[in-house]
mmCIF file of C-alpha atoms and ligand atoms in Angstrom:
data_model
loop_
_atom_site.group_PDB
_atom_site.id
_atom_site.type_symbol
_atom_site.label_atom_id
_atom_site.label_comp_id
_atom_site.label_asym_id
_atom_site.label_seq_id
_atom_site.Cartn_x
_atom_site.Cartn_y
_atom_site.Cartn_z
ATOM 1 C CA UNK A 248 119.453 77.520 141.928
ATOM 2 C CA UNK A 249 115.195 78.203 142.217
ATOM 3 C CA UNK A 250 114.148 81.131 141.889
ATOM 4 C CA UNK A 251 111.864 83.082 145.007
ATOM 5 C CA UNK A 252 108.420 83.206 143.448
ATOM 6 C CA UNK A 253 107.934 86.582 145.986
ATOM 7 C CA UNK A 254 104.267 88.040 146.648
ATOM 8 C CA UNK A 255 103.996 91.809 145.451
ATOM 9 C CA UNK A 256 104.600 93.325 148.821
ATOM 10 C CA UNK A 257 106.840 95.848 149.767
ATOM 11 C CA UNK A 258 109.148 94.155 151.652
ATOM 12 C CA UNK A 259 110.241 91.364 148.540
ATOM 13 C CA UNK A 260 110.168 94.670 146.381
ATOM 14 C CA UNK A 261 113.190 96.003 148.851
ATOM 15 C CA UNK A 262 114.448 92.808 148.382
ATOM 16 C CA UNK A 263 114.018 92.185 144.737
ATOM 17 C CA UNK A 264 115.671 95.922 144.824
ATOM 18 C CA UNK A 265 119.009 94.800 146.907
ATOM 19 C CA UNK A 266 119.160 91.507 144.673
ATOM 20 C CA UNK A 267 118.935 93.443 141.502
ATOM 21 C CA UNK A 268 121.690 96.348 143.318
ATOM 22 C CA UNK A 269 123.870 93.327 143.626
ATOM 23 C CA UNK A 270 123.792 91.887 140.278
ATOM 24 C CA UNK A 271 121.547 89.770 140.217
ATOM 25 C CA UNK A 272 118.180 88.560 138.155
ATOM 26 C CA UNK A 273 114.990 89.468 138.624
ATOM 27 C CA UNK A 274 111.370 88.437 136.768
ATOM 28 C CA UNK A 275 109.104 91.241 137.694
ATOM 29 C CA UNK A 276 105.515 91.944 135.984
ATOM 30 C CA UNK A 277 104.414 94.637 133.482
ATOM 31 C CA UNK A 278 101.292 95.297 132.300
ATOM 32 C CA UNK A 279 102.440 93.710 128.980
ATOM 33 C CA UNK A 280 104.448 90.458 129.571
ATOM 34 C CA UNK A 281 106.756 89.752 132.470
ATOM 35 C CA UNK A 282 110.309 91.061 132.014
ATOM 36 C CA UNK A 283 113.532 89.501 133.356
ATOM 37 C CA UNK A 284 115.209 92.638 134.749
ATOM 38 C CA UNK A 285 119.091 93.491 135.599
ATOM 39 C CA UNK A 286 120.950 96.136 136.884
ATOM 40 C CA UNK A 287 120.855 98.422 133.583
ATOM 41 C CA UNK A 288 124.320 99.987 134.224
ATOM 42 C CA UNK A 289 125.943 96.911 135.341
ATOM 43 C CA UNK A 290 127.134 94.967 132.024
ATOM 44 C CA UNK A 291 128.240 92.170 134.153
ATOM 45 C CA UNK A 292 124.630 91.653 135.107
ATOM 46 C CA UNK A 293 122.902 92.677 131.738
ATOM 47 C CA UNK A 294 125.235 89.793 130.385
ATOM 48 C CA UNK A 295 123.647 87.247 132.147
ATOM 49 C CA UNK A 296 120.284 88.220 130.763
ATOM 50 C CA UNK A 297 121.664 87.362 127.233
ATOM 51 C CA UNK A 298 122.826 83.882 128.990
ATOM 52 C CA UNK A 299 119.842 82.820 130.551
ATOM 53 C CA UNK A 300 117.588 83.513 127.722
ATOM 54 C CA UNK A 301 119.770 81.795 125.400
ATOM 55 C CA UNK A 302 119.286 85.919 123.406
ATOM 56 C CA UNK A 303 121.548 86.418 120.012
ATOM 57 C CA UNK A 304 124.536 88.743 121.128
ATOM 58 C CA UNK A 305 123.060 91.240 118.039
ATOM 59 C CA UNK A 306 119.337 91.615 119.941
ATOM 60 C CA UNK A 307 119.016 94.671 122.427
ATOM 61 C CA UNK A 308 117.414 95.212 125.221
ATOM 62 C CA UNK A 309 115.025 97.818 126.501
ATOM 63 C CA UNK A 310 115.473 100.101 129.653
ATOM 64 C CA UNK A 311 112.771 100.241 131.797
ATOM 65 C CA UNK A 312 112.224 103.763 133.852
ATOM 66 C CA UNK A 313 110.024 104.771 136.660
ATOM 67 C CA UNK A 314 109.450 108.448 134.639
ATOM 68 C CA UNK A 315 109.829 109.946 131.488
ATOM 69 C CA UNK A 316 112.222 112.632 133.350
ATOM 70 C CA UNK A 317 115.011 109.732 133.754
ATOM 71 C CA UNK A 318 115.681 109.693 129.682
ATOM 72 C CA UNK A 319 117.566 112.413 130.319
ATOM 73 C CA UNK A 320 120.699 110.454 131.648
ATOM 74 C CA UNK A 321 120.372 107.310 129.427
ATOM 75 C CA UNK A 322 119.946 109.204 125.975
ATOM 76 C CA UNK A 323 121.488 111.955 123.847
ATOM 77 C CA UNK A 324 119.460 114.655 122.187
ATOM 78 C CA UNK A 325 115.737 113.944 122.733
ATOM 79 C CA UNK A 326 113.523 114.799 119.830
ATOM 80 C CA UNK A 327 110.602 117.244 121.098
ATOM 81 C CA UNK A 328 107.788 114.587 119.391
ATOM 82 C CA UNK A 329 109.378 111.738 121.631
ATOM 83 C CA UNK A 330 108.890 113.961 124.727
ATOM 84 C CA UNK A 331 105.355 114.219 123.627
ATOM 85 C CA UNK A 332 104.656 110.804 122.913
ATOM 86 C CA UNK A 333 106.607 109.571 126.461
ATOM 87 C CA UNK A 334 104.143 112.734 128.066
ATOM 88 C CA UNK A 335 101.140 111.104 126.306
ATOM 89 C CA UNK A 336 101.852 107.429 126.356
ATOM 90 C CA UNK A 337 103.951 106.948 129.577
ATOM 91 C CA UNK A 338 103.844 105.169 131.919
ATOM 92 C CA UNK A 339 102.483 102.712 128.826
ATOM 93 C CA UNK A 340 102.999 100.283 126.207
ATOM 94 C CA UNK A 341 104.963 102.520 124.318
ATOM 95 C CA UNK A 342 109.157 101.703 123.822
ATOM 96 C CA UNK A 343 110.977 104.509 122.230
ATOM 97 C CA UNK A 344 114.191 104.158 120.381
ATOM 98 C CA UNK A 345 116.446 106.775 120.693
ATOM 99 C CA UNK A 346 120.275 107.900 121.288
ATOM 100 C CA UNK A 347 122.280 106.005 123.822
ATOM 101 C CA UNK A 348 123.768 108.393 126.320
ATOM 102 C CA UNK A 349 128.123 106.595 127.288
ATOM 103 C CA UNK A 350 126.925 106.304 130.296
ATOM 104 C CA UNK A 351 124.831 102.801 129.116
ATOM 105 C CA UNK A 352 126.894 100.510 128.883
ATOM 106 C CA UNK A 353 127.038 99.206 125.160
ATOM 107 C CA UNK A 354 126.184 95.918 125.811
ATOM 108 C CA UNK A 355 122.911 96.946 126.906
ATOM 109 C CA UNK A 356 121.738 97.873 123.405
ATOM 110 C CA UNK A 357 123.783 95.013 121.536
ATOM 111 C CA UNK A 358 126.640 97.482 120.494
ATOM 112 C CA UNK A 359 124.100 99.904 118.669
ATOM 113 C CA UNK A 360 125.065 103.665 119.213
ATOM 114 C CA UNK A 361 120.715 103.530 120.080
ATOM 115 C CA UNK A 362 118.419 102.718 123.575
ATOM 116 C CA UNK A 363 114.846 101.652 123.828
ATOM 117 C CA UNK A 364 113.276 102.689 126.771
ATOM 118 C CA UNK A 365 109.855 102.688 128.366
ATOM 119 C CA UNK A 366 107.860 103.579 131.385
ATOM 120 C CA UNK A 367 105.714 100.272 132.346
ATOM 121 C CA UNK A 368 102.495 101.056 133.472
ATOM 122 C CA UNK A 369 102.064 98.590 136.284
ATOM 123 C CA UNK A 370 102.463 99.105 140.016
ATOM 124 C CA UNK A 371 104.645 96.777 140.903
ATOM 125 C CA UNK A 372 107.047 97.366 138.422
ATOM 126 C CA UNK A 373 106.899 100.979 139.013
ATOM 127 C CA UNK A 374 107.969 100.420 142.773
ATOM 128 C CA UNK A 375 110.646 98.040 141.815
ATOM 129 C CA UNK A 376 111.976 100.510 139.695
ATOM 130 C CA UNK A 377 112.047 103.164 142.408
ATOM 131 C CA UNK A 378 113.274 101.090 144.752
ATOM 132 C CA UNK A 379 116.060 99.702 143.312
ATOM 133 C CA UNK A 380 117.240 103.723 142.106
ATOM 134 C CA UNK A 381 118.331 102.794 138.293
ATOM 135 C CA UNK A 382 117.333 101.555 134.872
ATOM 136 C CA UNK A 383 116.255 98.086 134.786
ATOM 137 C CA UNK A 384 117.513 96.328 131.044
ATOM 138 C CA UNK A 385 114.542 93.823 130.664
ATOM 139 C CA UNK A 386 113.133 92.181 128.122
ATOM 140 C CA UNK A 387 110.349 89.069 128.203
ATOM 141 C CA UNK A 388 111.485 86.657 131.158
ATOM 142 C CA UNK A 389 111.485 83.684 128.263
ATOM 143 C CA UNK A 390 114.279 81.730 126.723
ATOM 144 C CA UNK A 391 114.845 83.237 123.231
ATOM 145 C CA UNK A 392 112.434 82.349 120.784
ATOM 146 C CA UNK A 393 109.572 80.958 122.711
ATOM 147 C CA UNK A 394 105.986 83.084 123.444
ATOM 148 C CA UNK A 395 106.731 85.387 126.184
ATOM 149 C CA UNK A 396 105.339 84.939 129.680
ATOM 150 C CA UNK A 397 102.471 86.568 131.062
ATOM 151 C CA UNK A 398 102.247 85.118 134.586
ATOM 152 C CA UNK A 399 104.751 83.830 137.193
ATOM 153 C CA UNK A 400 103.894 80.937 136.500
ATOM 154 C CA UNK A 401 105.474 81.025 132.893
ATOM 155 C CA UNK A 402 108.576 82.183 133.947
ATOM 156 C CA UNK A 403 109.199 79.846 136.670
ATOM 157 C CA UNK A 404 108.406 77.602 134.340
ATOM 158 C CA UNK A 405 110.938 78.521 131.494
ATOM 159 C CA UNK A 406 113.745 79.820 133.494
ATOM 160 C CA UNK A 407 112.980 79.680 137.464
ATOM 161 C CA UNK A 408 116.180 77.259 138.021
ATOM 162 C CA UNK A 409 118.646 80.312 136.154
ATOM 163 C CA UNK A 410 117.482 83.716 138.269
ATOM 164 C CA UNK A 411 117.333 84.794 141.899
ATOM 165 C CA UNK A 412 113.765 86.118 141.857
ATOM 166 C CA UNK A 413 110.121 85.903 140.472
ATOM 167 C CA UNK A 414 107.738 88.794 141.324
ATOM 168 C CA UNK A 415 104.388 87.900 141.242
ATOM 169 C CA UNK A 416 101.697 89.790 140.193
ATOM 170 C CA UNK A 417 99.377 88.276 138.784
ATOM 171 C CA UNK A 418 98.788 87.941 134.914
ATOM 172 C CA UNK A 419 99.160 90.518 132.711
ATOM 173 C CA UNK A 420 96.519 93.178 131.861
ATOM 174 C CA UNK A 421 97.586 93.639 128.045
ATOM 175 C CA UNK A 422 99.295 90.189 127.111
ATOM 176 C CA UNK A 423 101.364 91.007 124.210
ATOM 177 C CA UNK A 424 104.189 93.501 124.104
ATOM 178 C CA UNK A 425 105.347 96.895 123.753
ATOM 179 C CA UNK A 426 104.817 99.259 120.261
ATOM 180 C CA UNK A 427 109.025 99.896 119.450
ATOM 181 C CA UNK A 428 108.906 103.256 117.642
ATOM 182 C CA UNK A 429 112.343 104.267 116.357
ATOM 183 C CA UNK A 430 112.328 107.818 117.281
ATOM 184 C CA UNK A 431 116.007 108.228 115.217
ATOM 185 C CA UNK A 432 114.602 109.421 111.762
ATOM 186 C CA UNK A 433 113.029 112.044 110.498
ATOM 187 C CA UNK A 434 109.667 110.171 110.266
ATOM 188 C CA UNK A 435 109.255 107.721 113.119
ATOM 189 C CA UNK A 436 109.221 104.375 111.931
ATOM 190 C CA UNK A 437 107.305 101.425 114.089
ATOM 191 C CA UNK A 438 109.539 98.608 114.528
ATOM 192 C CA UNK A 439 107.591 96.368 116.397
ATOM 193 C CA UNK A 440 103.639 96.665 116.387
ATOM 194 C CA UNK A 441 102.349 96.591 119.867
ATOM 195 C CA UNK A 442 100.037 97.802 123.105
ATOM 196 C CA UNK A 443 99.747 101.155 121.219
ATOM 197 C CA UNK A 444 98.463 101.727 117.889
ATOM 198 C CA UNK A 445 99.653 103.581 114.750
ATOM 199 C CA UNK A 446 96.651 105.366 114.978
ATOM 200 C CA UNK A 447 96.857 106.195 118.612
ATOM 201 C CA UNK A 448 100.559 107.327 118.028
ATOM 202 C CA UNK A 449 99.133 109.577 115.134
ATOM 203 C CA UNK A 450 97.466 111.519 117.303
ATOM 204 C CA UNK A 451 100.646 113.209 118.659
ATOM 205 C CA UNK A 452 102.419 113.245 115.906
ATOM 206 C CA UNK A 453 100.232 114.260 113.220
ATOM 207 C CA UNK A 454 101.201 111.389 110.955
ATOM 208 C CA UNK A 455 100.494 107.744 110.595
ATOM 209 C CA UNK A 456 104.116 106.132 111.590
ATOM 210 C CA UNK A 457 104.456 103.363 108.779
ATOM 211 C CA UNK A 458 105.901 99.902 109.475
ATOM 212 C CA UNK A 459 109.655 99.214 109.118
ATOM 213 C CA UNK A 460 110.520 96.622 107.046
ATOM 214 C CA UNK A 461 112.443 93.696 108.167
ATOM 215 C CA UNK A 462 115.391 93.592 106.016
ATOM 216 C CA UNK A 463 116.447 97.353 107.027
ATOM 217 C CA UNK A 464 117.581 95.743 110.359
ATOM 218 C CA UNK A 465 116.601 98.533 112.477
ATOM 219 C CA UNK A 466 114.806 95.912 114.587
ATOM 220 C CA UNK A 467 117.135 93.372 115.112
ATOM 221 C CA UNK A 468 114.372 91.129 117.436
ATOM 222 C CA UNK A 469 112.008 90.788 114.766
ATOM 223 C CA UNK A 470 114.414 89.283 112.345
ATOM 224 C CA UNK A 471 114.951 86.127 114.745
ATOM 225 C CA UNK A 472 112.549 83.568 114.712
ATOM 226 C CA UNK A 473 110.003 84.555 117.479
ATOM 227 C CA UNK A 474 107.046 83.768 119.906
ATOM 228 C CA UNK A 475 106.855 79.990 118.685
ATOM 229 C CA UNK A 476 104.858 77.322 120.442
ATOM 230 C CA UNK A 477 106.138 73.980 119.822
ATOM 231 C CA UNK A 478 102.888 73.310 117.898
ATOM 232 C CA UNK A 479 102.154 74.144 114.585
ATOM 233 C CA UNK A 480 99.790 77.335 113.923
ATOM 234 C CA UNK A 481 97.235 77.646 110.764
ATOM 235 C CA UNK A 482 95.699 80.757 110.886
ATOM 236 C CA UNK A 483 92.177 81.282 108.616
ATOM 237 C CA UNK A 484 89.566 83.938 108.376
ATOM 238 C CA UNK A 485 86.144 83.281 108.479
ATOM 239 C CA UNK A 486 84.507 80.101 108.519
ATOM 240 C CA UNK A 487 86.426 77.335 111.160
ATOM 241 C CA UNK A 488 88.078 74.744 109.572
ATOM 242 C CA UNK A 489 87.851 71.289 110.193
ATOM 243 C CA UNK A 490 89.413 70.026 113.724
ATOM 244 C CA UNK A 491 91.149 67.007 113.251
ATOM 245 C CA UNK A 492 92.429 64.462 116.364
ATOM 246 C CA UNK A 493 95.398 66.083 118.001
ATOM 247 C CA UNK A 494 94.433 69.585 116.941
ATOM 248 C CA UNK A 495 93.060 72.493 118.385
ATOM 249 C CA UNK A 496 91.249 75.756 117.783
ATOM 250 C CA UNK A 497 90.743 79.197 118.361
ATOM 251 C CA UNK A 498 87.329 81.718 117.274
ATOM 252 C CA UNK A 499 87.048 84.937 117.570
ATOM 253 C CA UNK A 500 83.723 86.232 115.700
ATOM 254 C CA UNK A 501 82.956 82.421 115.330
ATOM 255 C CA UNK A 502 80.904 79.765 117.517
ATOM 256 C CA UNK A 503 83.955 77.404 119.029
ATOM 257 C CA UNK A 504 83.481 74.056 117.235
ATOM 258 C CA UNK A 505 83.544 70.988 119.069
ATOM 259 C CA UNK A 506 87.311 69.719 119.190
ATOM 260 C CA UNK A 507 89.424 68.302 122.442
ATOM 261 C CA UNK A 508 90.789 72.205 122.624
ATOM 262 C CA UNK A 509 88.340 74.616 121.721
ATOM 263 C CA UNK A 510 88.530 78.158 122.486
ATOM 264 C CA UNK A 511 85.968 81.425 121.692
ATOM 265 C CA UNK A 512 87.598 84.273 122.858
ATOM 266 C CA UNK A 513 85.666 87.148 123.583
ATOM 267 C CA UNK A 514 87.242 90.036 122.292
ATOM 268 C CA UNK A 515 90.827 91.336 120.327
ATOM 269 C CA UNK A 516 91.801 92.836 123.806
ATOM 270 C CA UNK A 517 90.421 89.297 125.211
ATOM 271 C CA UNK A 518 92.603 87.306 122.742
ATOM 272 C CA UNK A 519 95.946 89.157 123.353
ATOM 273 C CA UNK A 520 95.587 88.501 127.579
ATOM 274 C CA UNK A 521 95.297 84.982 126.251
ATOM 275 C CA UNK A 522 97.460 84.280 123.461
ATOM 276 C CA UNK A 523 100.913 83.299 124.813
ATOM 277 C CA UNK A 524 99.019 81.334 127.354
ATOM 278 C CA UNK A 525 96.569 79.246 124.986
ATOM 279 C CA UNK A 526 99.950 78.941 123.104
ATOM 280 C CA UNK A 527 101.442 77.226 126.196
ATOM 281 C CA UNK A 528 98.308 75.420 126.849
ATOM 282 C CA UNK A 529 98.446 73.638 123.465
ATOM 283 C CA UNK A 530 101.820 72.680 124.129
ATOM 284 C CA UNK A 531 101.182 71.195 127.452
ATOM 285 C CA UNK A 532 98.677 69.292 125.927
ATOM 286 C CA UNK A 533 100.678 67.934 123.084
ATOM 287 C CA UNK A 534 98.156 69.114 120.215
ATOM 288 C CA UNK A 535 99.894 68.634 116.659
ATOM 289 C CA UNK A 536 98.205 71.824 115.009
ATOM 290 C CA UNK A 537 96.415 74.997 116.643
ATOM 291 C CA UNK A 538 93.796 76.643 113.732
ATOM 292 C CA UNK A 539 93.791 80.431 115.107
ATOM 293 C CA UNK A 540 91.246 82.813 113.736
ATOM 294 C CA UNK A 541 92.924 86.284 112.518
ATOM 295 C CA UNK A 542 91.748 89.066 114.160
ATOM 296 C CA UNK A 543 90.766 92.511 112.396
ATOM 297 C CA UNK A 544 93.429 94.570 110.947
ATOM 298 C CA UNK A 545 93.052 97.666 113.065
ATOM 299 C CA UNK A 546 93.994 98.647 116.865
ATOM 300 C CA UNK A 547 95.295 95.682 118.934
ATOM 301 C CA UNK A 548 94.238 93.578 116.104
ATOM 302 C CA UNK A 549 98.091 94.832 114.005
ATOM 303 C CA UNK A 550 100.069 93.852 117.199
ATOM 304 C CA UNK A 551 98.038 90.256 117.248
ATOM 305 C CA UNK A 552 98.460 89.594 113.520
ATOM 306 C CA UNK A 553 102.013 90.470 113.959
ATOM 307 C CA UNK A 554 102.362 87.582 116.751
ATOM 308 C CA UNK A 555 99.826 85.060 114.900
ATOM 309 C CA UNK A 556 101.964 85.274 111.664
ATOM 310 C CA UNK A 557 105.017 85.183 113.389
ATOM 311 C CA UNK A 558 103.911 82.191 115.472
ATOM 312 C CA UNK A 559 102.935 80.732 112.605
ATOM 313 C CA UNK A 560 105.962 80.643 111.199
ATOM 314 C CA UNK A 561 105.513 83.516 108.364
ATOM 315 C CA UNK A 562 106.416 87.048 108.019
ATOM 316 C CA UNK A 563 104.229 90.039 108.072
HETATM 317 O O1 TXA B 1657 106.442 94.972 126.489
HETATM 318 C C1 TXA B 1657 107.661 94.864 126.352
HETATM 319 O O2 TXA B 1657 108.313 95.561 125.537
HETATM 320 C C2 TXA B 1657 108.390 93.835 127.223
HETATM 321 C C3 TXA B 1657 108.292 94.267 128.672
HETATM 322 C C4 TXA B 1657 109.060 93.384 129.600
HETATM 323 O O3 TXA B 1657 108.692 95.610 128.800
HETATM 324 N N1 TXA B 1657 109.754 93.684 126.811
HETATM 325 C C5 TXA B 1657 110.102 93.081 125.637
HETATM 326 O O4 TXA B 1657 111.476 93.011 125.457
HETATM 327 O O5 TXA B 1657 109.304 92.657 124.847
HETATM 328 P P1 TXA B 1657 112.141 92.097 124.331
HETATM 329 O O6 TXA B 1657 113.598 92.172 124.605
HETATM 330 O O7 TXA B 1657 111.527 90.773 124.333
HETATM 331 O O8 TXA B 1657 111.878 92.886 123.004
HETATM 332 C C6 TXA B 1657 112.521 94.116 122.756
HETATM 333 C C7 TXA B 1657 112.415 94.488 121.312
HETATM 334 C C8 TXA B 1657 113.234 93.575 120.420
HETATM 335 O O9 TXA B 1657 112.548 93.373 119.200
HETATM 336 C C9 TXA B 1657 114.516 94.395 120.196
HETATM 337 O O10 TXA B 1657 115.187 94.075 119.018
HETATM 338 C C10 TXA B 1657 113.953 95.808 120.160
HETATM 339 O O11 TXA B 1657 112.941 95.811 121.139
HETATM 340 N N2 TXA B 1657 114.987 96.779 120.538
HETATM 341 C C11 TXA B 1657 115.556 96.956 121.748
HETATM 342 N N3 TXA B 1657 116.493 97.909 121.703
HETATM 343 C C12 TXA B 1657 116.525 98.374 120.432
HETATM 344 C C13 TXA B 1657 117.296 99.362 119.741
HETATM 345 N N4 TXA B 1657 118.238 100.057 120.368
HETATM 346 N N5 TXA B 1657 117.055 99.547 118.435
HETATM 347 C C14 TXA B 1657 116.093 98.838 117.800
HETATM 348 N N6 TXA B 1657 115.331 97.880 118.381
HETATM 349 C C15 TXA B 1657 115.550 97.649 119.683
HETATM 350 MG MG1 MG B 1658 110.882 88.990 123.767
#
């Protein structure tokens, strides 16, 4: 099977819509990373998203929504600070954990009596969404493990001979993914740093949301080994290091030395767009070692260390 790479028109979104109605797999873009959507409700069809990605039976999904009104039918009780944050944040890169309604089918959140769900703010998706009348399970359109995709490209790439579709829509606006915020305790707890800050999340709830830490398990995706190029990563701070044959680099605040891959990016919000593809890039090339510049610890710079360490094979 090859995937249809489809333009974003209307028509191959009523037919992305009927392929999806029927079971099948579709790659659609967010304004985060592209997801590889199924039929939400139909556990036949979510099960084939844990196939093609090669995904750990224990890893859940997220529901994707066209409004914050739908959460109604997929979750239990709705805490009134989620409803705020989905009212603020939504449609955004913001993925709320909360209760799973029966109605989901269990297989959808890996057996956990919890959902994620999110509104993606991108057009495309949006209309798929409507189009196709229920929640869409998606997460990144990339086999398990590997940086997620941010064009069409990168999916067709990775897994166009396993699906029916590819939407494309051009590359991503944000790059990285979604802020998970577990919305099931008392405090909300940030599972995943993402497209929304702490600080940003704050705001609404009058309190800085601290980090979960791995070994409490509420994340079950972070614990797996994650967004790894094939390439090793060295990340530093400050000055550039040397750039040896075979080896690459990426600056942030600092002039891009000479080196066979040498890249100044231009801004945090610059480097996320760009990291899973310079990560791909590298690869393609066959560089031994990427050096990476860390980004500052604050806004989109948290969601970008969290990727950069992980990348690099270390933990937060
Ligand atoms: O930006 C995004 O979130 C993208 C786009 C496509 O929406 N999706 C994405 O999905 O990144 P995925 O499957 O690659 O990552 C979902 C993360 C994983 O870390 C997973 O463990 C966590 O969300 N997650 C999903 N459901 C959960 C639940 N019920 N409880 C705790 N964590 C959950
Ligand atoms: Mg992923």
């Amino acid at each position: 099977m090859s995937a249809r790479l489809l333009p974003p028109s209307d028509e191959s979104i009523r037919g992305a819509a009927a392929i999806l109605r029927a079971g099948g797999l579709v790659a659609f873009p967010t304004e985060t990373v592209y997801g590889l959507g199924a039929d939400g409700f139909s556990a036949k069809a979510v099960g084939r998203i844990f196939e093609v990605k090669g995904r750990p039976a224990d890893n859940p999904l997220i529901l994707h929504v066209a409004e914050a009104g739908e959460i109604s039918g997929i979750a239990g009780v709705v805490p009134r600070e989620a409803w705020k944050l989905a009212e603020r944040f939504w449609p955004g890169a913001l993925t709320l954990v909360l209760r799973r309604a029966e109605k989901v089918p269990a297989i959808v959140s890996a057996g956990r009596d919890t959902i994620a769900v999110r509104v993606p703010d991108h057009p495309v998706a949006l209309a798929l969404l409507r189009a196709t009348e229920r929640p869409l399970a998606a997460p990144s359109a990339n086999k398990s493990g590997r940086p997620s995709p941010t064009s069409a490209k990168h999916v067709m790439d990775e897994i166009g001979d396993r699906i029916e579709a590819v939407i494309d829509g051009g590359d991503c606006r944000i790059g990285i993914e979604s802020t998970v915020l577990d919305c099931t305790t008392e405090r909300f707890q940030i599972l995943r740093p993402g497209g929304v800050s702490a600080d940003a999340l704050s705001e609404v709830l009058g309190y800085l949301p601290g980090l979960a830490s791995e070994e409490q398990g509420a994340s079950p995706g972070t614990r797996h080994e994650h967004y790894r190029p094939s390439c090793a990563i060295h990340l530093f701070t400050g000055f550039p290091p040397e750039v040896r044959r075979g080896e690459g680099i990426v600056t942030l605040t600092q002039p891009a030395p000479k080196a066979e891959f040498s890249v100044r990016v231009a801004s945090p919000e610059d480097y996320a767009r760009r990291l899973y593809d310079l990560f791909r890039e590298a690869d393609a090339l066959g560089l031994e070692r990427l050096h990476m510049e860390r980004p500052p610890y604050h806004d989109l710079g948290v969601a970008l260390n969290d990727r950069l360490l992980r990348a690099a094979g270390r933990s937060r």
